[in-house]
Tab-separated table of C-alpha atoms and ligand atoms in Angstrom:
chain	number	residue	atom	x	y	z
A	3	UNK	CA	54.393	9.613	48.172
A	4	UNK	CA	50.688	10.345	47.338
A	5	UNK	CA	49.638	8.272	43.823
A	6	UNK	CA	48.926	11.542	41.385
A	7	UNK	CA	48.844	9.501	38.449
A	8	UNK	CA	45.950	7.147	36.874
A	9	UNK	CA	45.723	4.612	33.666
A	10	UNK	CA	41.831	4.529	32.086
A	11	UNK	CA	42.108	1.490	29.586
A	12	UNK	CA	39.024	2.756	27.244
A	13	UNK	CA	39.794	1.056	24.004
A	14	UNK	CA	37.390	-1.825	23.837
A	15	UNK	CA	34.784	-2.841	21.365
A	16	UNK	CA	31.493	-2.717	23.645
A	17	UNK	CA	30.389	-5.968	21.258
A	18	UNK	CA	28.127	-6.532	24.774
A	19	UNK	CA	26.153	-3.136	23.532
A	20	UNK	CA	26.184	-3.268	19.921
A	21	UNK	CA	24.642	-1.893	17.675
A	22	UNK	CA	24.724	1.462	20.439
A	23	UNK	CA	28.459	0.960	20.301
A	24	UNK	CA	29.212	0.552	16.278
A	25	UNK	CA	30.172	4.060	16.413
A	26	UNK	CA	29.988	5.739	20.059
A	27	UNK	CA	32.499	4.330	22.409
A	28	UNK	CA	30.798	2.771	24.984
A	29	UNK	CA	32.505	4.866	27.658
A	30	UNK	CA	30.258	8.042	26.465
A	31	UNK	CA	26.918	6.460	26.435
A	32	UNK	CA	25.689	8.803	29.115
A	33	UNK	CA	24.190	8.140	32.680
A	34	UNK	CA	21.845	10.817	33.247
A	35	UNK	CA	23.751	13.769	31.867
A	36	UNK	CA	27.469	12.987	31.980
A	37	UNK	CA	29.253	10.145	29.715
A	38	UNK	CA	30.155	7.037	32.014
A	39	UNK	CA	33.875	8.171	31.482
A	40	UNK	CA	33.513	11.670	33.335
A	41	UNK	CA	32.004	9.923	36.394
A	42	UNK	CA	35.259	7.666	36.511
A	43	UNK	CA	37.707	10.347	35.985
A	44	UNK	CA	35.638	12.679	38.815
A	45	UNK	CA	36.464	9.535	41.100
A	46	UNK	CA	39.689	9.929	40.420
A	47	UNK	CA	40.015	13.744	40.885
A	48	UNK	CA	38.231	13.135	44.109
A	49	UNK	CA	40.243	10.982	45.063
A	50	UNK	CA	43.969	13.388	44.623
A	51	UNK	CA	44.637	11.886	41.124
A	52	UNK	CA	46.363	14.581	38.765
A	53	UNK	CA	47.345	12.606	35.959
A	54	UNK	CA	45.516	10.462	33.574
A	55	UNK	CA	46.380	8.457	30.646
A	56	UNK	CA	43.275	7.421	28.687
A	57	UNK	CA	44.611	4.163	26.355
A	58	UNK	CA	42.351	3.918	23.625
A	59	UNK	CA	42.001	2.539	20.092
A	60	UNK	CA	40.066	3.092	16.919
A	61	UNK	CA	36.530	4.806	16.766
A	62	UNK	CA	37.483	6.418	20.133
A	63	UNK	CA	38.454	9.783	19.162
A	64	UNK	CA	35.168	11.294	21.000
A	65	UNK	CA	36.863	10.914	24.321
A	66	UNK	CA	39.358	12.924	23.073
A	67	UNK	CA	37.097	15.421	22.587
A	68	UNK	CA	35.206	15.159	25.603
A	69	UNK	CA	38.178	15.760	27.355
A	70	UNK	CA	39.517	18.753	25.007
A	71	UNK	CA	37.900	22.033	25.586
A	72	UNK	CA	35.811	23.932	23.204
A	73	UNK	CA	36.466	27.385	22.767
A	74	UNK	CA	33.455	27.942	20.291
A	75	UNK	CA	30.637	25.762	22.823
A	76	UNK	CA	32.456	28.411	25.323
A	77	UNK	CA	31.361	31.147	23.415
A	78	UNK	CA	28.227	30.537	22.717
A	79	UNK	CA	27.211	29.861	26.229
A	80	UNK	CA	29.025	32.735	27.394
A	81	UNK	CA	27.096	34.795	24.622
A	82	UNK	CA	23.579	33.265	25.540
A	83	UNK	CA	24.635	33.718	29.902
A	84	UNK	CA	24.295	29.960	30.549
A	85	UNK	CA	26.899	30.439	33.318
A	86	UNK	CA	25.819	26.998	34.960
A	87	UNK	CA	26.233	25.193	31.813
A	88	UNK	CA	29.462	26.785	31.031
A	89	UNK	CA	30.854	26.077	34.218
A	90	UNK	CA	30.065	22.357	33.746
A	91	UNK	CA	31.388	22.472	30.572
A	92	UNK	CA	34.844	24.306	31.543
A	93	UNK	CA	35.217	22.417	34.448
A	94	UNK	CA	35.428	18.962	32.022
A	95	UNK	CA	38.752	20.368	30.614
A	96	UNK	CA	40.216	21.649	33.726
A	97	UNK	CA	39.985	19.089	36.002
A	98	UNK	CA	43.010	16.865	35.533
A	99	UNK	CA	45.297	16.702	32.988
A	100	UNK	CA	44.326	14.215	30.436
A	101	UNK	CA	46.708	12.358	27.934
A	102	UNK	CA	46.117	9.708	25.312
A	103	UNK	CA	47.591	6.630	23.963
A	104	UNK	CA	46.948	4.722	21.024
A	105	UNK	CA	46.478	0.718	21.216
A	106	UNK	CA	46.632	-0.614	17.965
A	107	UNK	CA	45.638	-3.994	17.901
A	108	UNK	CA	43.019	-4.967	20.984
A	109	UNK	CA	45.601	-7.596	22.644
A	110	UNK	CA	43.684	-7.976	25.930
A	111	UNK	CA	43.122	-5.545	28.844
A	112	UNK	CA	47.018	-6.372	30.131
A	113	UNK	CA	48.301	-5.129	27.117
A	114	UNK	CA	46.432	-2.209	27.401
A	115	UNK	CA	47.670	-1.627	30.745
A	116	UNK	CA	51.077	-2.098	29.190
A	117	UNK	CA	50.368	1.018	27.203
A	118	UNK	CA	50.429	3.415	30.171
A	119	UNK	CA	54.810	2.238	31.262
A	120	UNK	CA	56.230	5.359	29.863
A	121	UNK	CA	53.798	7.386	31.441
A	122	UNK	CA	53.721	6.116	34.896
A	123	UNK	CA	57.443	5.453	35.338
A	124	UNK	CA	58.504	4.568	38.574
A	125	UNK	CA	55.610	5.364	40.290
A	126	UNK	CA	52.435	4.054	41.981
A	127	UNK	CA	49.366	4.319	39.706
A	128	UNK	CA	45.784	3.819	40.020
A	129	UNK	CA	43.918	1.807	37.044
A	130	UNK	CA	39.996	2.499	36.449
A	131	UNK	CA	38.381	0.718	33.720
A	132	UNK	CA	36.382	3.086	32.035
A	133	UNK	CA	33.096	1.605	31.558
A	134	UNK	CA	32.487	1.015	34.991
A	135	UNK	CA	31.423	3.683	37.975
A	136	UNK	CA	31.970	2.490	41.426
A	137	UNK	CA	29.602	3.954	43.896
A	138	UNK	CA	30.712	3.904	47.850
A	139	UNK	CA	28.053	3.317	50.131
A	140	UNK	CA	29.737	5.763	52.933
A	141	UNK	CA	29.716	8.993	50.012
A	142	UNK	CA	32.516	11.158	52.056
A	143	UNK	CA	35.274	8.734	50.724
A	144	UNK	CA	35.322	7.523	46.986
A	145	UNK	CA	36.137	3.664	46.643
A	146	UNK	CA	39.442	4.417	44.867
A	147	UNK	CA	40.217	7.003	48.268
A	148	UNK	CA	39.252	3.708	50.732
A	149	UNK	CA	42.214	1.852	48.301
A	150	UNK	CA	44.753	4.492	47.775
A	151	UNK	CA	44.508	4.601	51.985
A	152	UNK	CA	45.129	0.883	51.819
A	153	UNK	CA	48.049	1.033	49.372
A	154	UNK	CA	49.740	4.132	51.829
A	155	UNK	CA	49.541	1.963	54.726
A	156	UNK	CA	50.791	-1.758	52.922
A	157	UNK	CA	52.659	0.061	50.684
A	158	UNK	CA	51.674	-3.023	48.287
A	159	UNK	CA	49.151	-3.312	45.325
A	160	UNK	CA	45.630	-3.268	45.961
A	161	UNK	CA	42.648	-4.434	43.950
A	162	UNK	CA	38.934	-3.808	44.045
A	163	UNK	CA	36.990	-7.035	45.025
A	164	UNK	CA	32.961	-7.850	45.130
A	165	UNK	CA	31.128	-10.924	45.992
A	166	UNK	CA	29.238	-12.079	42.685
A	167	UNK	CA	26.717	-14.777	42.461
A	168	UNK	CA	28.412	-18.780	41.926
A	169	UNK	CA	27.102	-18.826	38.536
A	170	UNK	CA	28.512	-15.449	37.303
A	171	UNK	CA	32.215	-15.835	37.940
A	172	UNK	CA	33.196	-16.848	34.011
A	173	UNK	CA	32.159	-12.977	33.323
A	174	UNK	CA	35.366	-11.758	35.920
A	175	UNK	CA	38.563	-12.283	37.000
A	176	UNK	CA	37.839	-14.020	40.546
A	177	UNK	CA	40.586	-13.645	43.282
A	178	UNK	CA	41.608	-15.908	46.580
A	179	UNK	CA	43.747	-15.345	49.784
A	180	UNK	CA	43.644	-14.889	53.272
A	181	UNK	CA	41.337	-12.570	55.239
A	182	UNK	CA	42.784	-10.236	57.111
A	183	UNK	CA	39.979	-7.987	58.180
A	184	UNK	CA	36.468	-8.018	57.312
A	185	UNK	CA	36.930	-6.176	54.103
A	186	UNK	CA	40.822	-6.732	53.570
A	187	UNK	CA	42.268	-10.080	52.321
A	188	UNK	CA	45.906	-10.949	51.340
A	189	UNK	CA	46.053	-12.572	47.868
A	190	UNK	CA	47.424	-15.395	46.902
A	191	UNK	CA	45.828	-16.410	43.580
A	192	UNK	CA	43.553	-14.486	40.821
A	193	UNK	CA	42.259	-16.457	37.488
A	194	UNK	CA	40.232	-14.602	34.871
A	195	UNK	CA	37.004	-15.912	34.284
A	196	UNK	CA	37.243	-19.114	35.566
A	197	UNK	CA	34.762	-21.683	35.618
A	198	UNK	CA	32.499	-22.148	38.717
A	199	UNK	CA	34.511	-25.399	39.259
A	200	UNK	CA	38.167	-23.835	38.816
A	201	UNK	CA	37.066	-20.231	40.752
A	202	UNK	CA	39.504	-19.839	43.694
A	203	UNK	CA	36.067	-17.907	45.612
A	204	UNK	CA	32.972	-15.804	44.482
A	205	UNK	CA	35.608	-12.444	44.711
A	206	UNK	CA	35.342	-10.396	41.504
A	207	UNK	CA	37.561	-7.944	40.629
A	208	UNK	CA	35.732	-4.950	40.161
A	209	UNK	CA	37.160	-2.537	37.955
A	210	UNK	CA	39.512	-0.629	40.169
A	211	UNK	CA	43.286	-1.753	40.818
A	212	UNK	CA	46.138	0.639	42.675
A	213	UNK	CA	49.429	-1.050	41.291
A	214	UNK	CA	53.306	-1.131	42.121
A	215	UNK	CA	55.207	-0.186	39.233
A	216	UNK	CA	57.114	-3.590	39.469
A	217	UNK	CA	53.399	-4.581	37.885
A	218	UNK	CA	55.089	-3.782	34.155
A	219	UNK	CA	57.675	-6.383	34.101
A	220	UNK	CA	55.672	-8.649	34.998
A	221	UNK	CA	53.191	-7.695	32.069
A	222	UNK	CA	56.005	-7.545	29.763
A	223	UNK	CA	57.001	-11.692	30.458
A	224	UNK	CA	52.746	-12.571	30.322
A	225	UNK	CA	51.823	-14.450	27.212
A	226	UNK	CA	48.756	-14.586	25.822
A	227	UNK	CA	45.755	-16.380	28.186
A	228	UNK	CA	42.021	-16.519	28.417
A	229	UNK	CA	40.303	-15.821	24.513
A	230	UNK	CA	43.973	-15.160	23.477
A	231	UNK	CA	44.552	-12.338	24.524
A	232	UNK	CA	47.039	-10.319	26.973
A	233	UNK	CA	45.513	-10.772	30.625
A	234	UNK	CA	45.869	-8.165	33.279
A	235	UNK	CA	45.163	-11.054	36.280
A	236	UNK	CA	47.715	-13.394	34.526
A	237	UNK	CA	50.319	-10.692	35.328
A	238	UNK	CA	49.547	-10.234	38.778
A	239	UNK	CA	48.954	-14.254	39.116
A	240	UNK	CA	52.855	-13.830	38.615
A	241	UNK	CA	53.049	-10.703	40.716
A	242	UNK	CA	51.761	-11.989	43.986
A	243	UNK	CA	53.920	-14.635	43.769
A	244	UNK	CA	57.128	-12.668	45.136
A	245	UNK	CA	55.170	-9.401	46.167
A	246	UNK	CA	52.257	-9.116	48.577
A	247	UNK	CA	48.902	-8.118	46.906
A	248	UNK	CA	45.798	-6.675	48.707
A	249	UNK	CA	41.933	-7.107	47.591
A	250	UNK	CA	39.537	-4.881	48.900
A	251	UNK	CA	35.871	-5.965	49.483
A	252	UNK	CA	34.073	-2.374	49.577
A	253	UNK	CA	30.783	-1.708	50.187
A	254	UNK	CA	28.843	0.179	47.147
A	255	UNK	CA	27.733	-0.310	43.693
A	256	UNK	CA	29.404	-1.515	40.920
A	257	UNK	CA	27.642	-0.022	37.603
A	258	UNK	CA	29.058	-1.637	34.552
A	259	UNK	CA	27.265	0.048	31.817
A	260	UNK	CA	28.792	-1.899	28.913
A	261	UNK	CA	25.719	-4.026	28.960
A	262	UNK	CA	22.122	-3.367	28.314
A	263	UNK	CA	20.117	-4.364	31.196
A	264	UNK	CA	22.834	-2.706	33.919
A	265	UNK	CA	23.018	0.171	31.613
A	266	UNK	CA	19.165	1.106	32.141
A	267	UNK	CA	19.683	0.087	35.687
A	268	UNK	CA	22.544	2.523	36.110
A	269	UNK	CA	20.651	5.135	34.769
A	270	UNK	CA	17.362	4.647	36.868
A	271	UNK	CA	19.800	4.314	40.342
A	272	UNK	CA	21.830	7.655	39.640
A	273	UNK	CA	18.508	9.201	38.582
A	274	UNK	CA	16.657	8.522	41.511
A	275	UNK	CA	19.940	10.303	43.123
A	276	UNK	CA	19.958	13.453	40.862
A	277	UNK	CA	18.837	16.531	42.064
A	278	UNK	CA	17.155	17.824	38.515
A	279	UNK	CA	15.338	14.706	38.357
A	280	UNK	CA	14.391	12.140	41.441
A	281	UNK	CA	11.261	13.447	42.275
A	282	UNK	CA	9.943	13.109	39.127
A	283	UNK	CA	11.514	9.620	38.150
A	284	UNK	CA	9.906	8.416	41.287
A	285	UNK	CA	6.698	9.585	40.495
A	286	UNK	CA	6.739	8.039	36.773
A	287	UNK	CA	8.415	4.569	38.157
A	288	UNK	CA	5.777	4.571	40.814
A	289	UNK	CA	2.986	4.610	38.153
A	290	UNK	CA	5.048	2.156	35.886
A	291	UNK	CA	5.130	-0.281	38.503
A	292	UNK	CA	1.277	-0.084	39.003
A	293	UNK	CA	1.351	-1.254	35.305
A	294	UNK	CA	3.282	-4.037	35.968
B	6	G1P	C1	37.918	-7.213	32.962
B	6	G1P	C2	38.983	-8.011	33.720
B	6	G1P	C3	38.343	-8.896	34.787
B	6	G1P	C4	37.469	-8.056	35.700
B	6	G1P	C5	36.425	-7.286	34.860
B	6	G1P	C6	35.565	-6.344	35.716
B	6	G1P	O1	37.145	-8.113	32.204
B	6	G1P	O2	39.719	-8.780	32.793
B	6	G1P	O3	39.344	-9.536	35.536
B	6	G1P	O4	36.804	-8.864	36.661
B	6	G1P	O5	37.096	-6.482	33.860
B	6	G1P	O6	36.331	-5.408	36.365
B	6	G1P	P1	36.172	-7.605	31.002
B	6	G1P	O7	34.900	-7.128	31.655
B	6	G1P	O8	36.892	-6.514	30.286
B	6	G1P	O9	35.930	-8.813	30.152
């Protein structure tokens, strides 16, 4: 059965981006000319998902109405013939159906996770967080496609690994197993943000996770972990104890915008990549670095 159905946890502070994020989710800081969130729920439309449930929490009501269309913007652009623009702007409402849920207290991203049971049921879901994009280096197949082919064939969870540096794996939750082919490994152990001395490997988890349903129950016995709160890897510590657990190592970009420096970064990479404006981002970083 094809996985229609996604989970976008979006309810975070964005302390890592304050004062930007005081009162604009960090999810709609844009890259280029889209918020970060549209880029992660076009991955997922690419990618056959139909479904999404956005979980988010106080001050976050503008992805709501991101997502929600708006007849008078419509108009107006209809009135003035900006066809392109209206397209763009049609197509944001149309392209999946998009829910919400409200997290009340910020209990960690597990419990956030937890927010999405009713919703999936008993199916297969894909989980995006949504201040990250993921960027495939081969661009026919999206990252999440590469994992949802994964999860069809093992018919077992799968979750989005990248090497990070020794000294960086207290920012992620760092997995360790078995590797099975150059890019696939069999799990047996994940800790969240371990110290370099504790970290099973230099795996991160990057931001992209296609789960088993069973995943729930297992989030419903975790107890609070890691700065107190509810952890996601903590449940499927647990998880790929009985059941077997994949990690994928693609090959692409992470672009975790939720902090300054790989914000601008973000922004200058998908630049250089956008039609409207490469050539002359080139030009001006060209003269820039002269300066330097
Ligand atoms: C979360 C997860 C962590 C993962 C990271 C990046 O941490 O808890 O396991 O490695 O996202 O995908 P956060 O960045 O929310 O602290």
């Amino acid at each position: 059965m094809p996985v229609t159905k996604a989970v976008i946890p979006a309810a975070g502070f964005g302390t890592r981006f304050l004062p930007a994020t005081k009162s604009v989710p960090k999810e709609m800081l844009p890259v280029v000319d889209m918020p970060t969130i549209q880029y992660v729920v076009e991955e997922c439309v690419e990618s056959g998902i139909t479904d999404i449930l956005m979980v988010i929490g106080k001050g976050k009501h503008a992805l709501e109405e991101h997502f929600y269309s708006s007849r008078e913007l419509e108009k107006r652009l209809e009135d003035n013939e900006q066809f392109a623009l209206l397209k763009k702007v049609r197509r944001i409402s149309e392209m999946a159906d998009i829910h919400f849920v409200w997290q009340k207290e910020l209990n960690g991203l597990g419990d956030a996770v937890s927010h999405g049971r009713t919703f999936v049921g008993n199916d297969p879901f894909a989980l995006l967080l949504g201040d990250t994009i993921l960027k495939g280096s081969d661009s026919s197949q999206s990252i999440l496609q590469q994992m949802l082919e994964i999860h069809d064939a093992k018919n077992a969870s799968v979750v989005a690994l990248e090497e990070v540096d020794r000294d960086r794996v207290s920012r992620y939750g760092i997995a360790g197993g078995t590797n099975i082919t150059d890019n696939l490994l069999a799990l047996d152990q994940i800790v969240e943000k371990p110290s370099a001395e504790e970290a099973p490997s230099n795996m991160a988890v990057a931001a992209r996770y296609i789960f088993q349903p069973t995943i729930f129950e297992y989030l419903s016995k975790t107890p609070r972990g890691k700065n107190n709160e509810i952890q996601l890897t903590d449940a499927m510590a647990a998880m790929m104890k009985d059941h077997e657990m994949f990690g994928f190592r693609f090959t692409g970009r992470r672009y975790d915008i939720g902090n300054k420096l790989d914000f601008i970064k973000t922004n200058i990479e998908l630049g250089l990549n956008h039609d409207d404006i490469s050539g002359e981002l080139k030009d001006y970083l060209r003269t820039l670095a002269r300066k330097l």
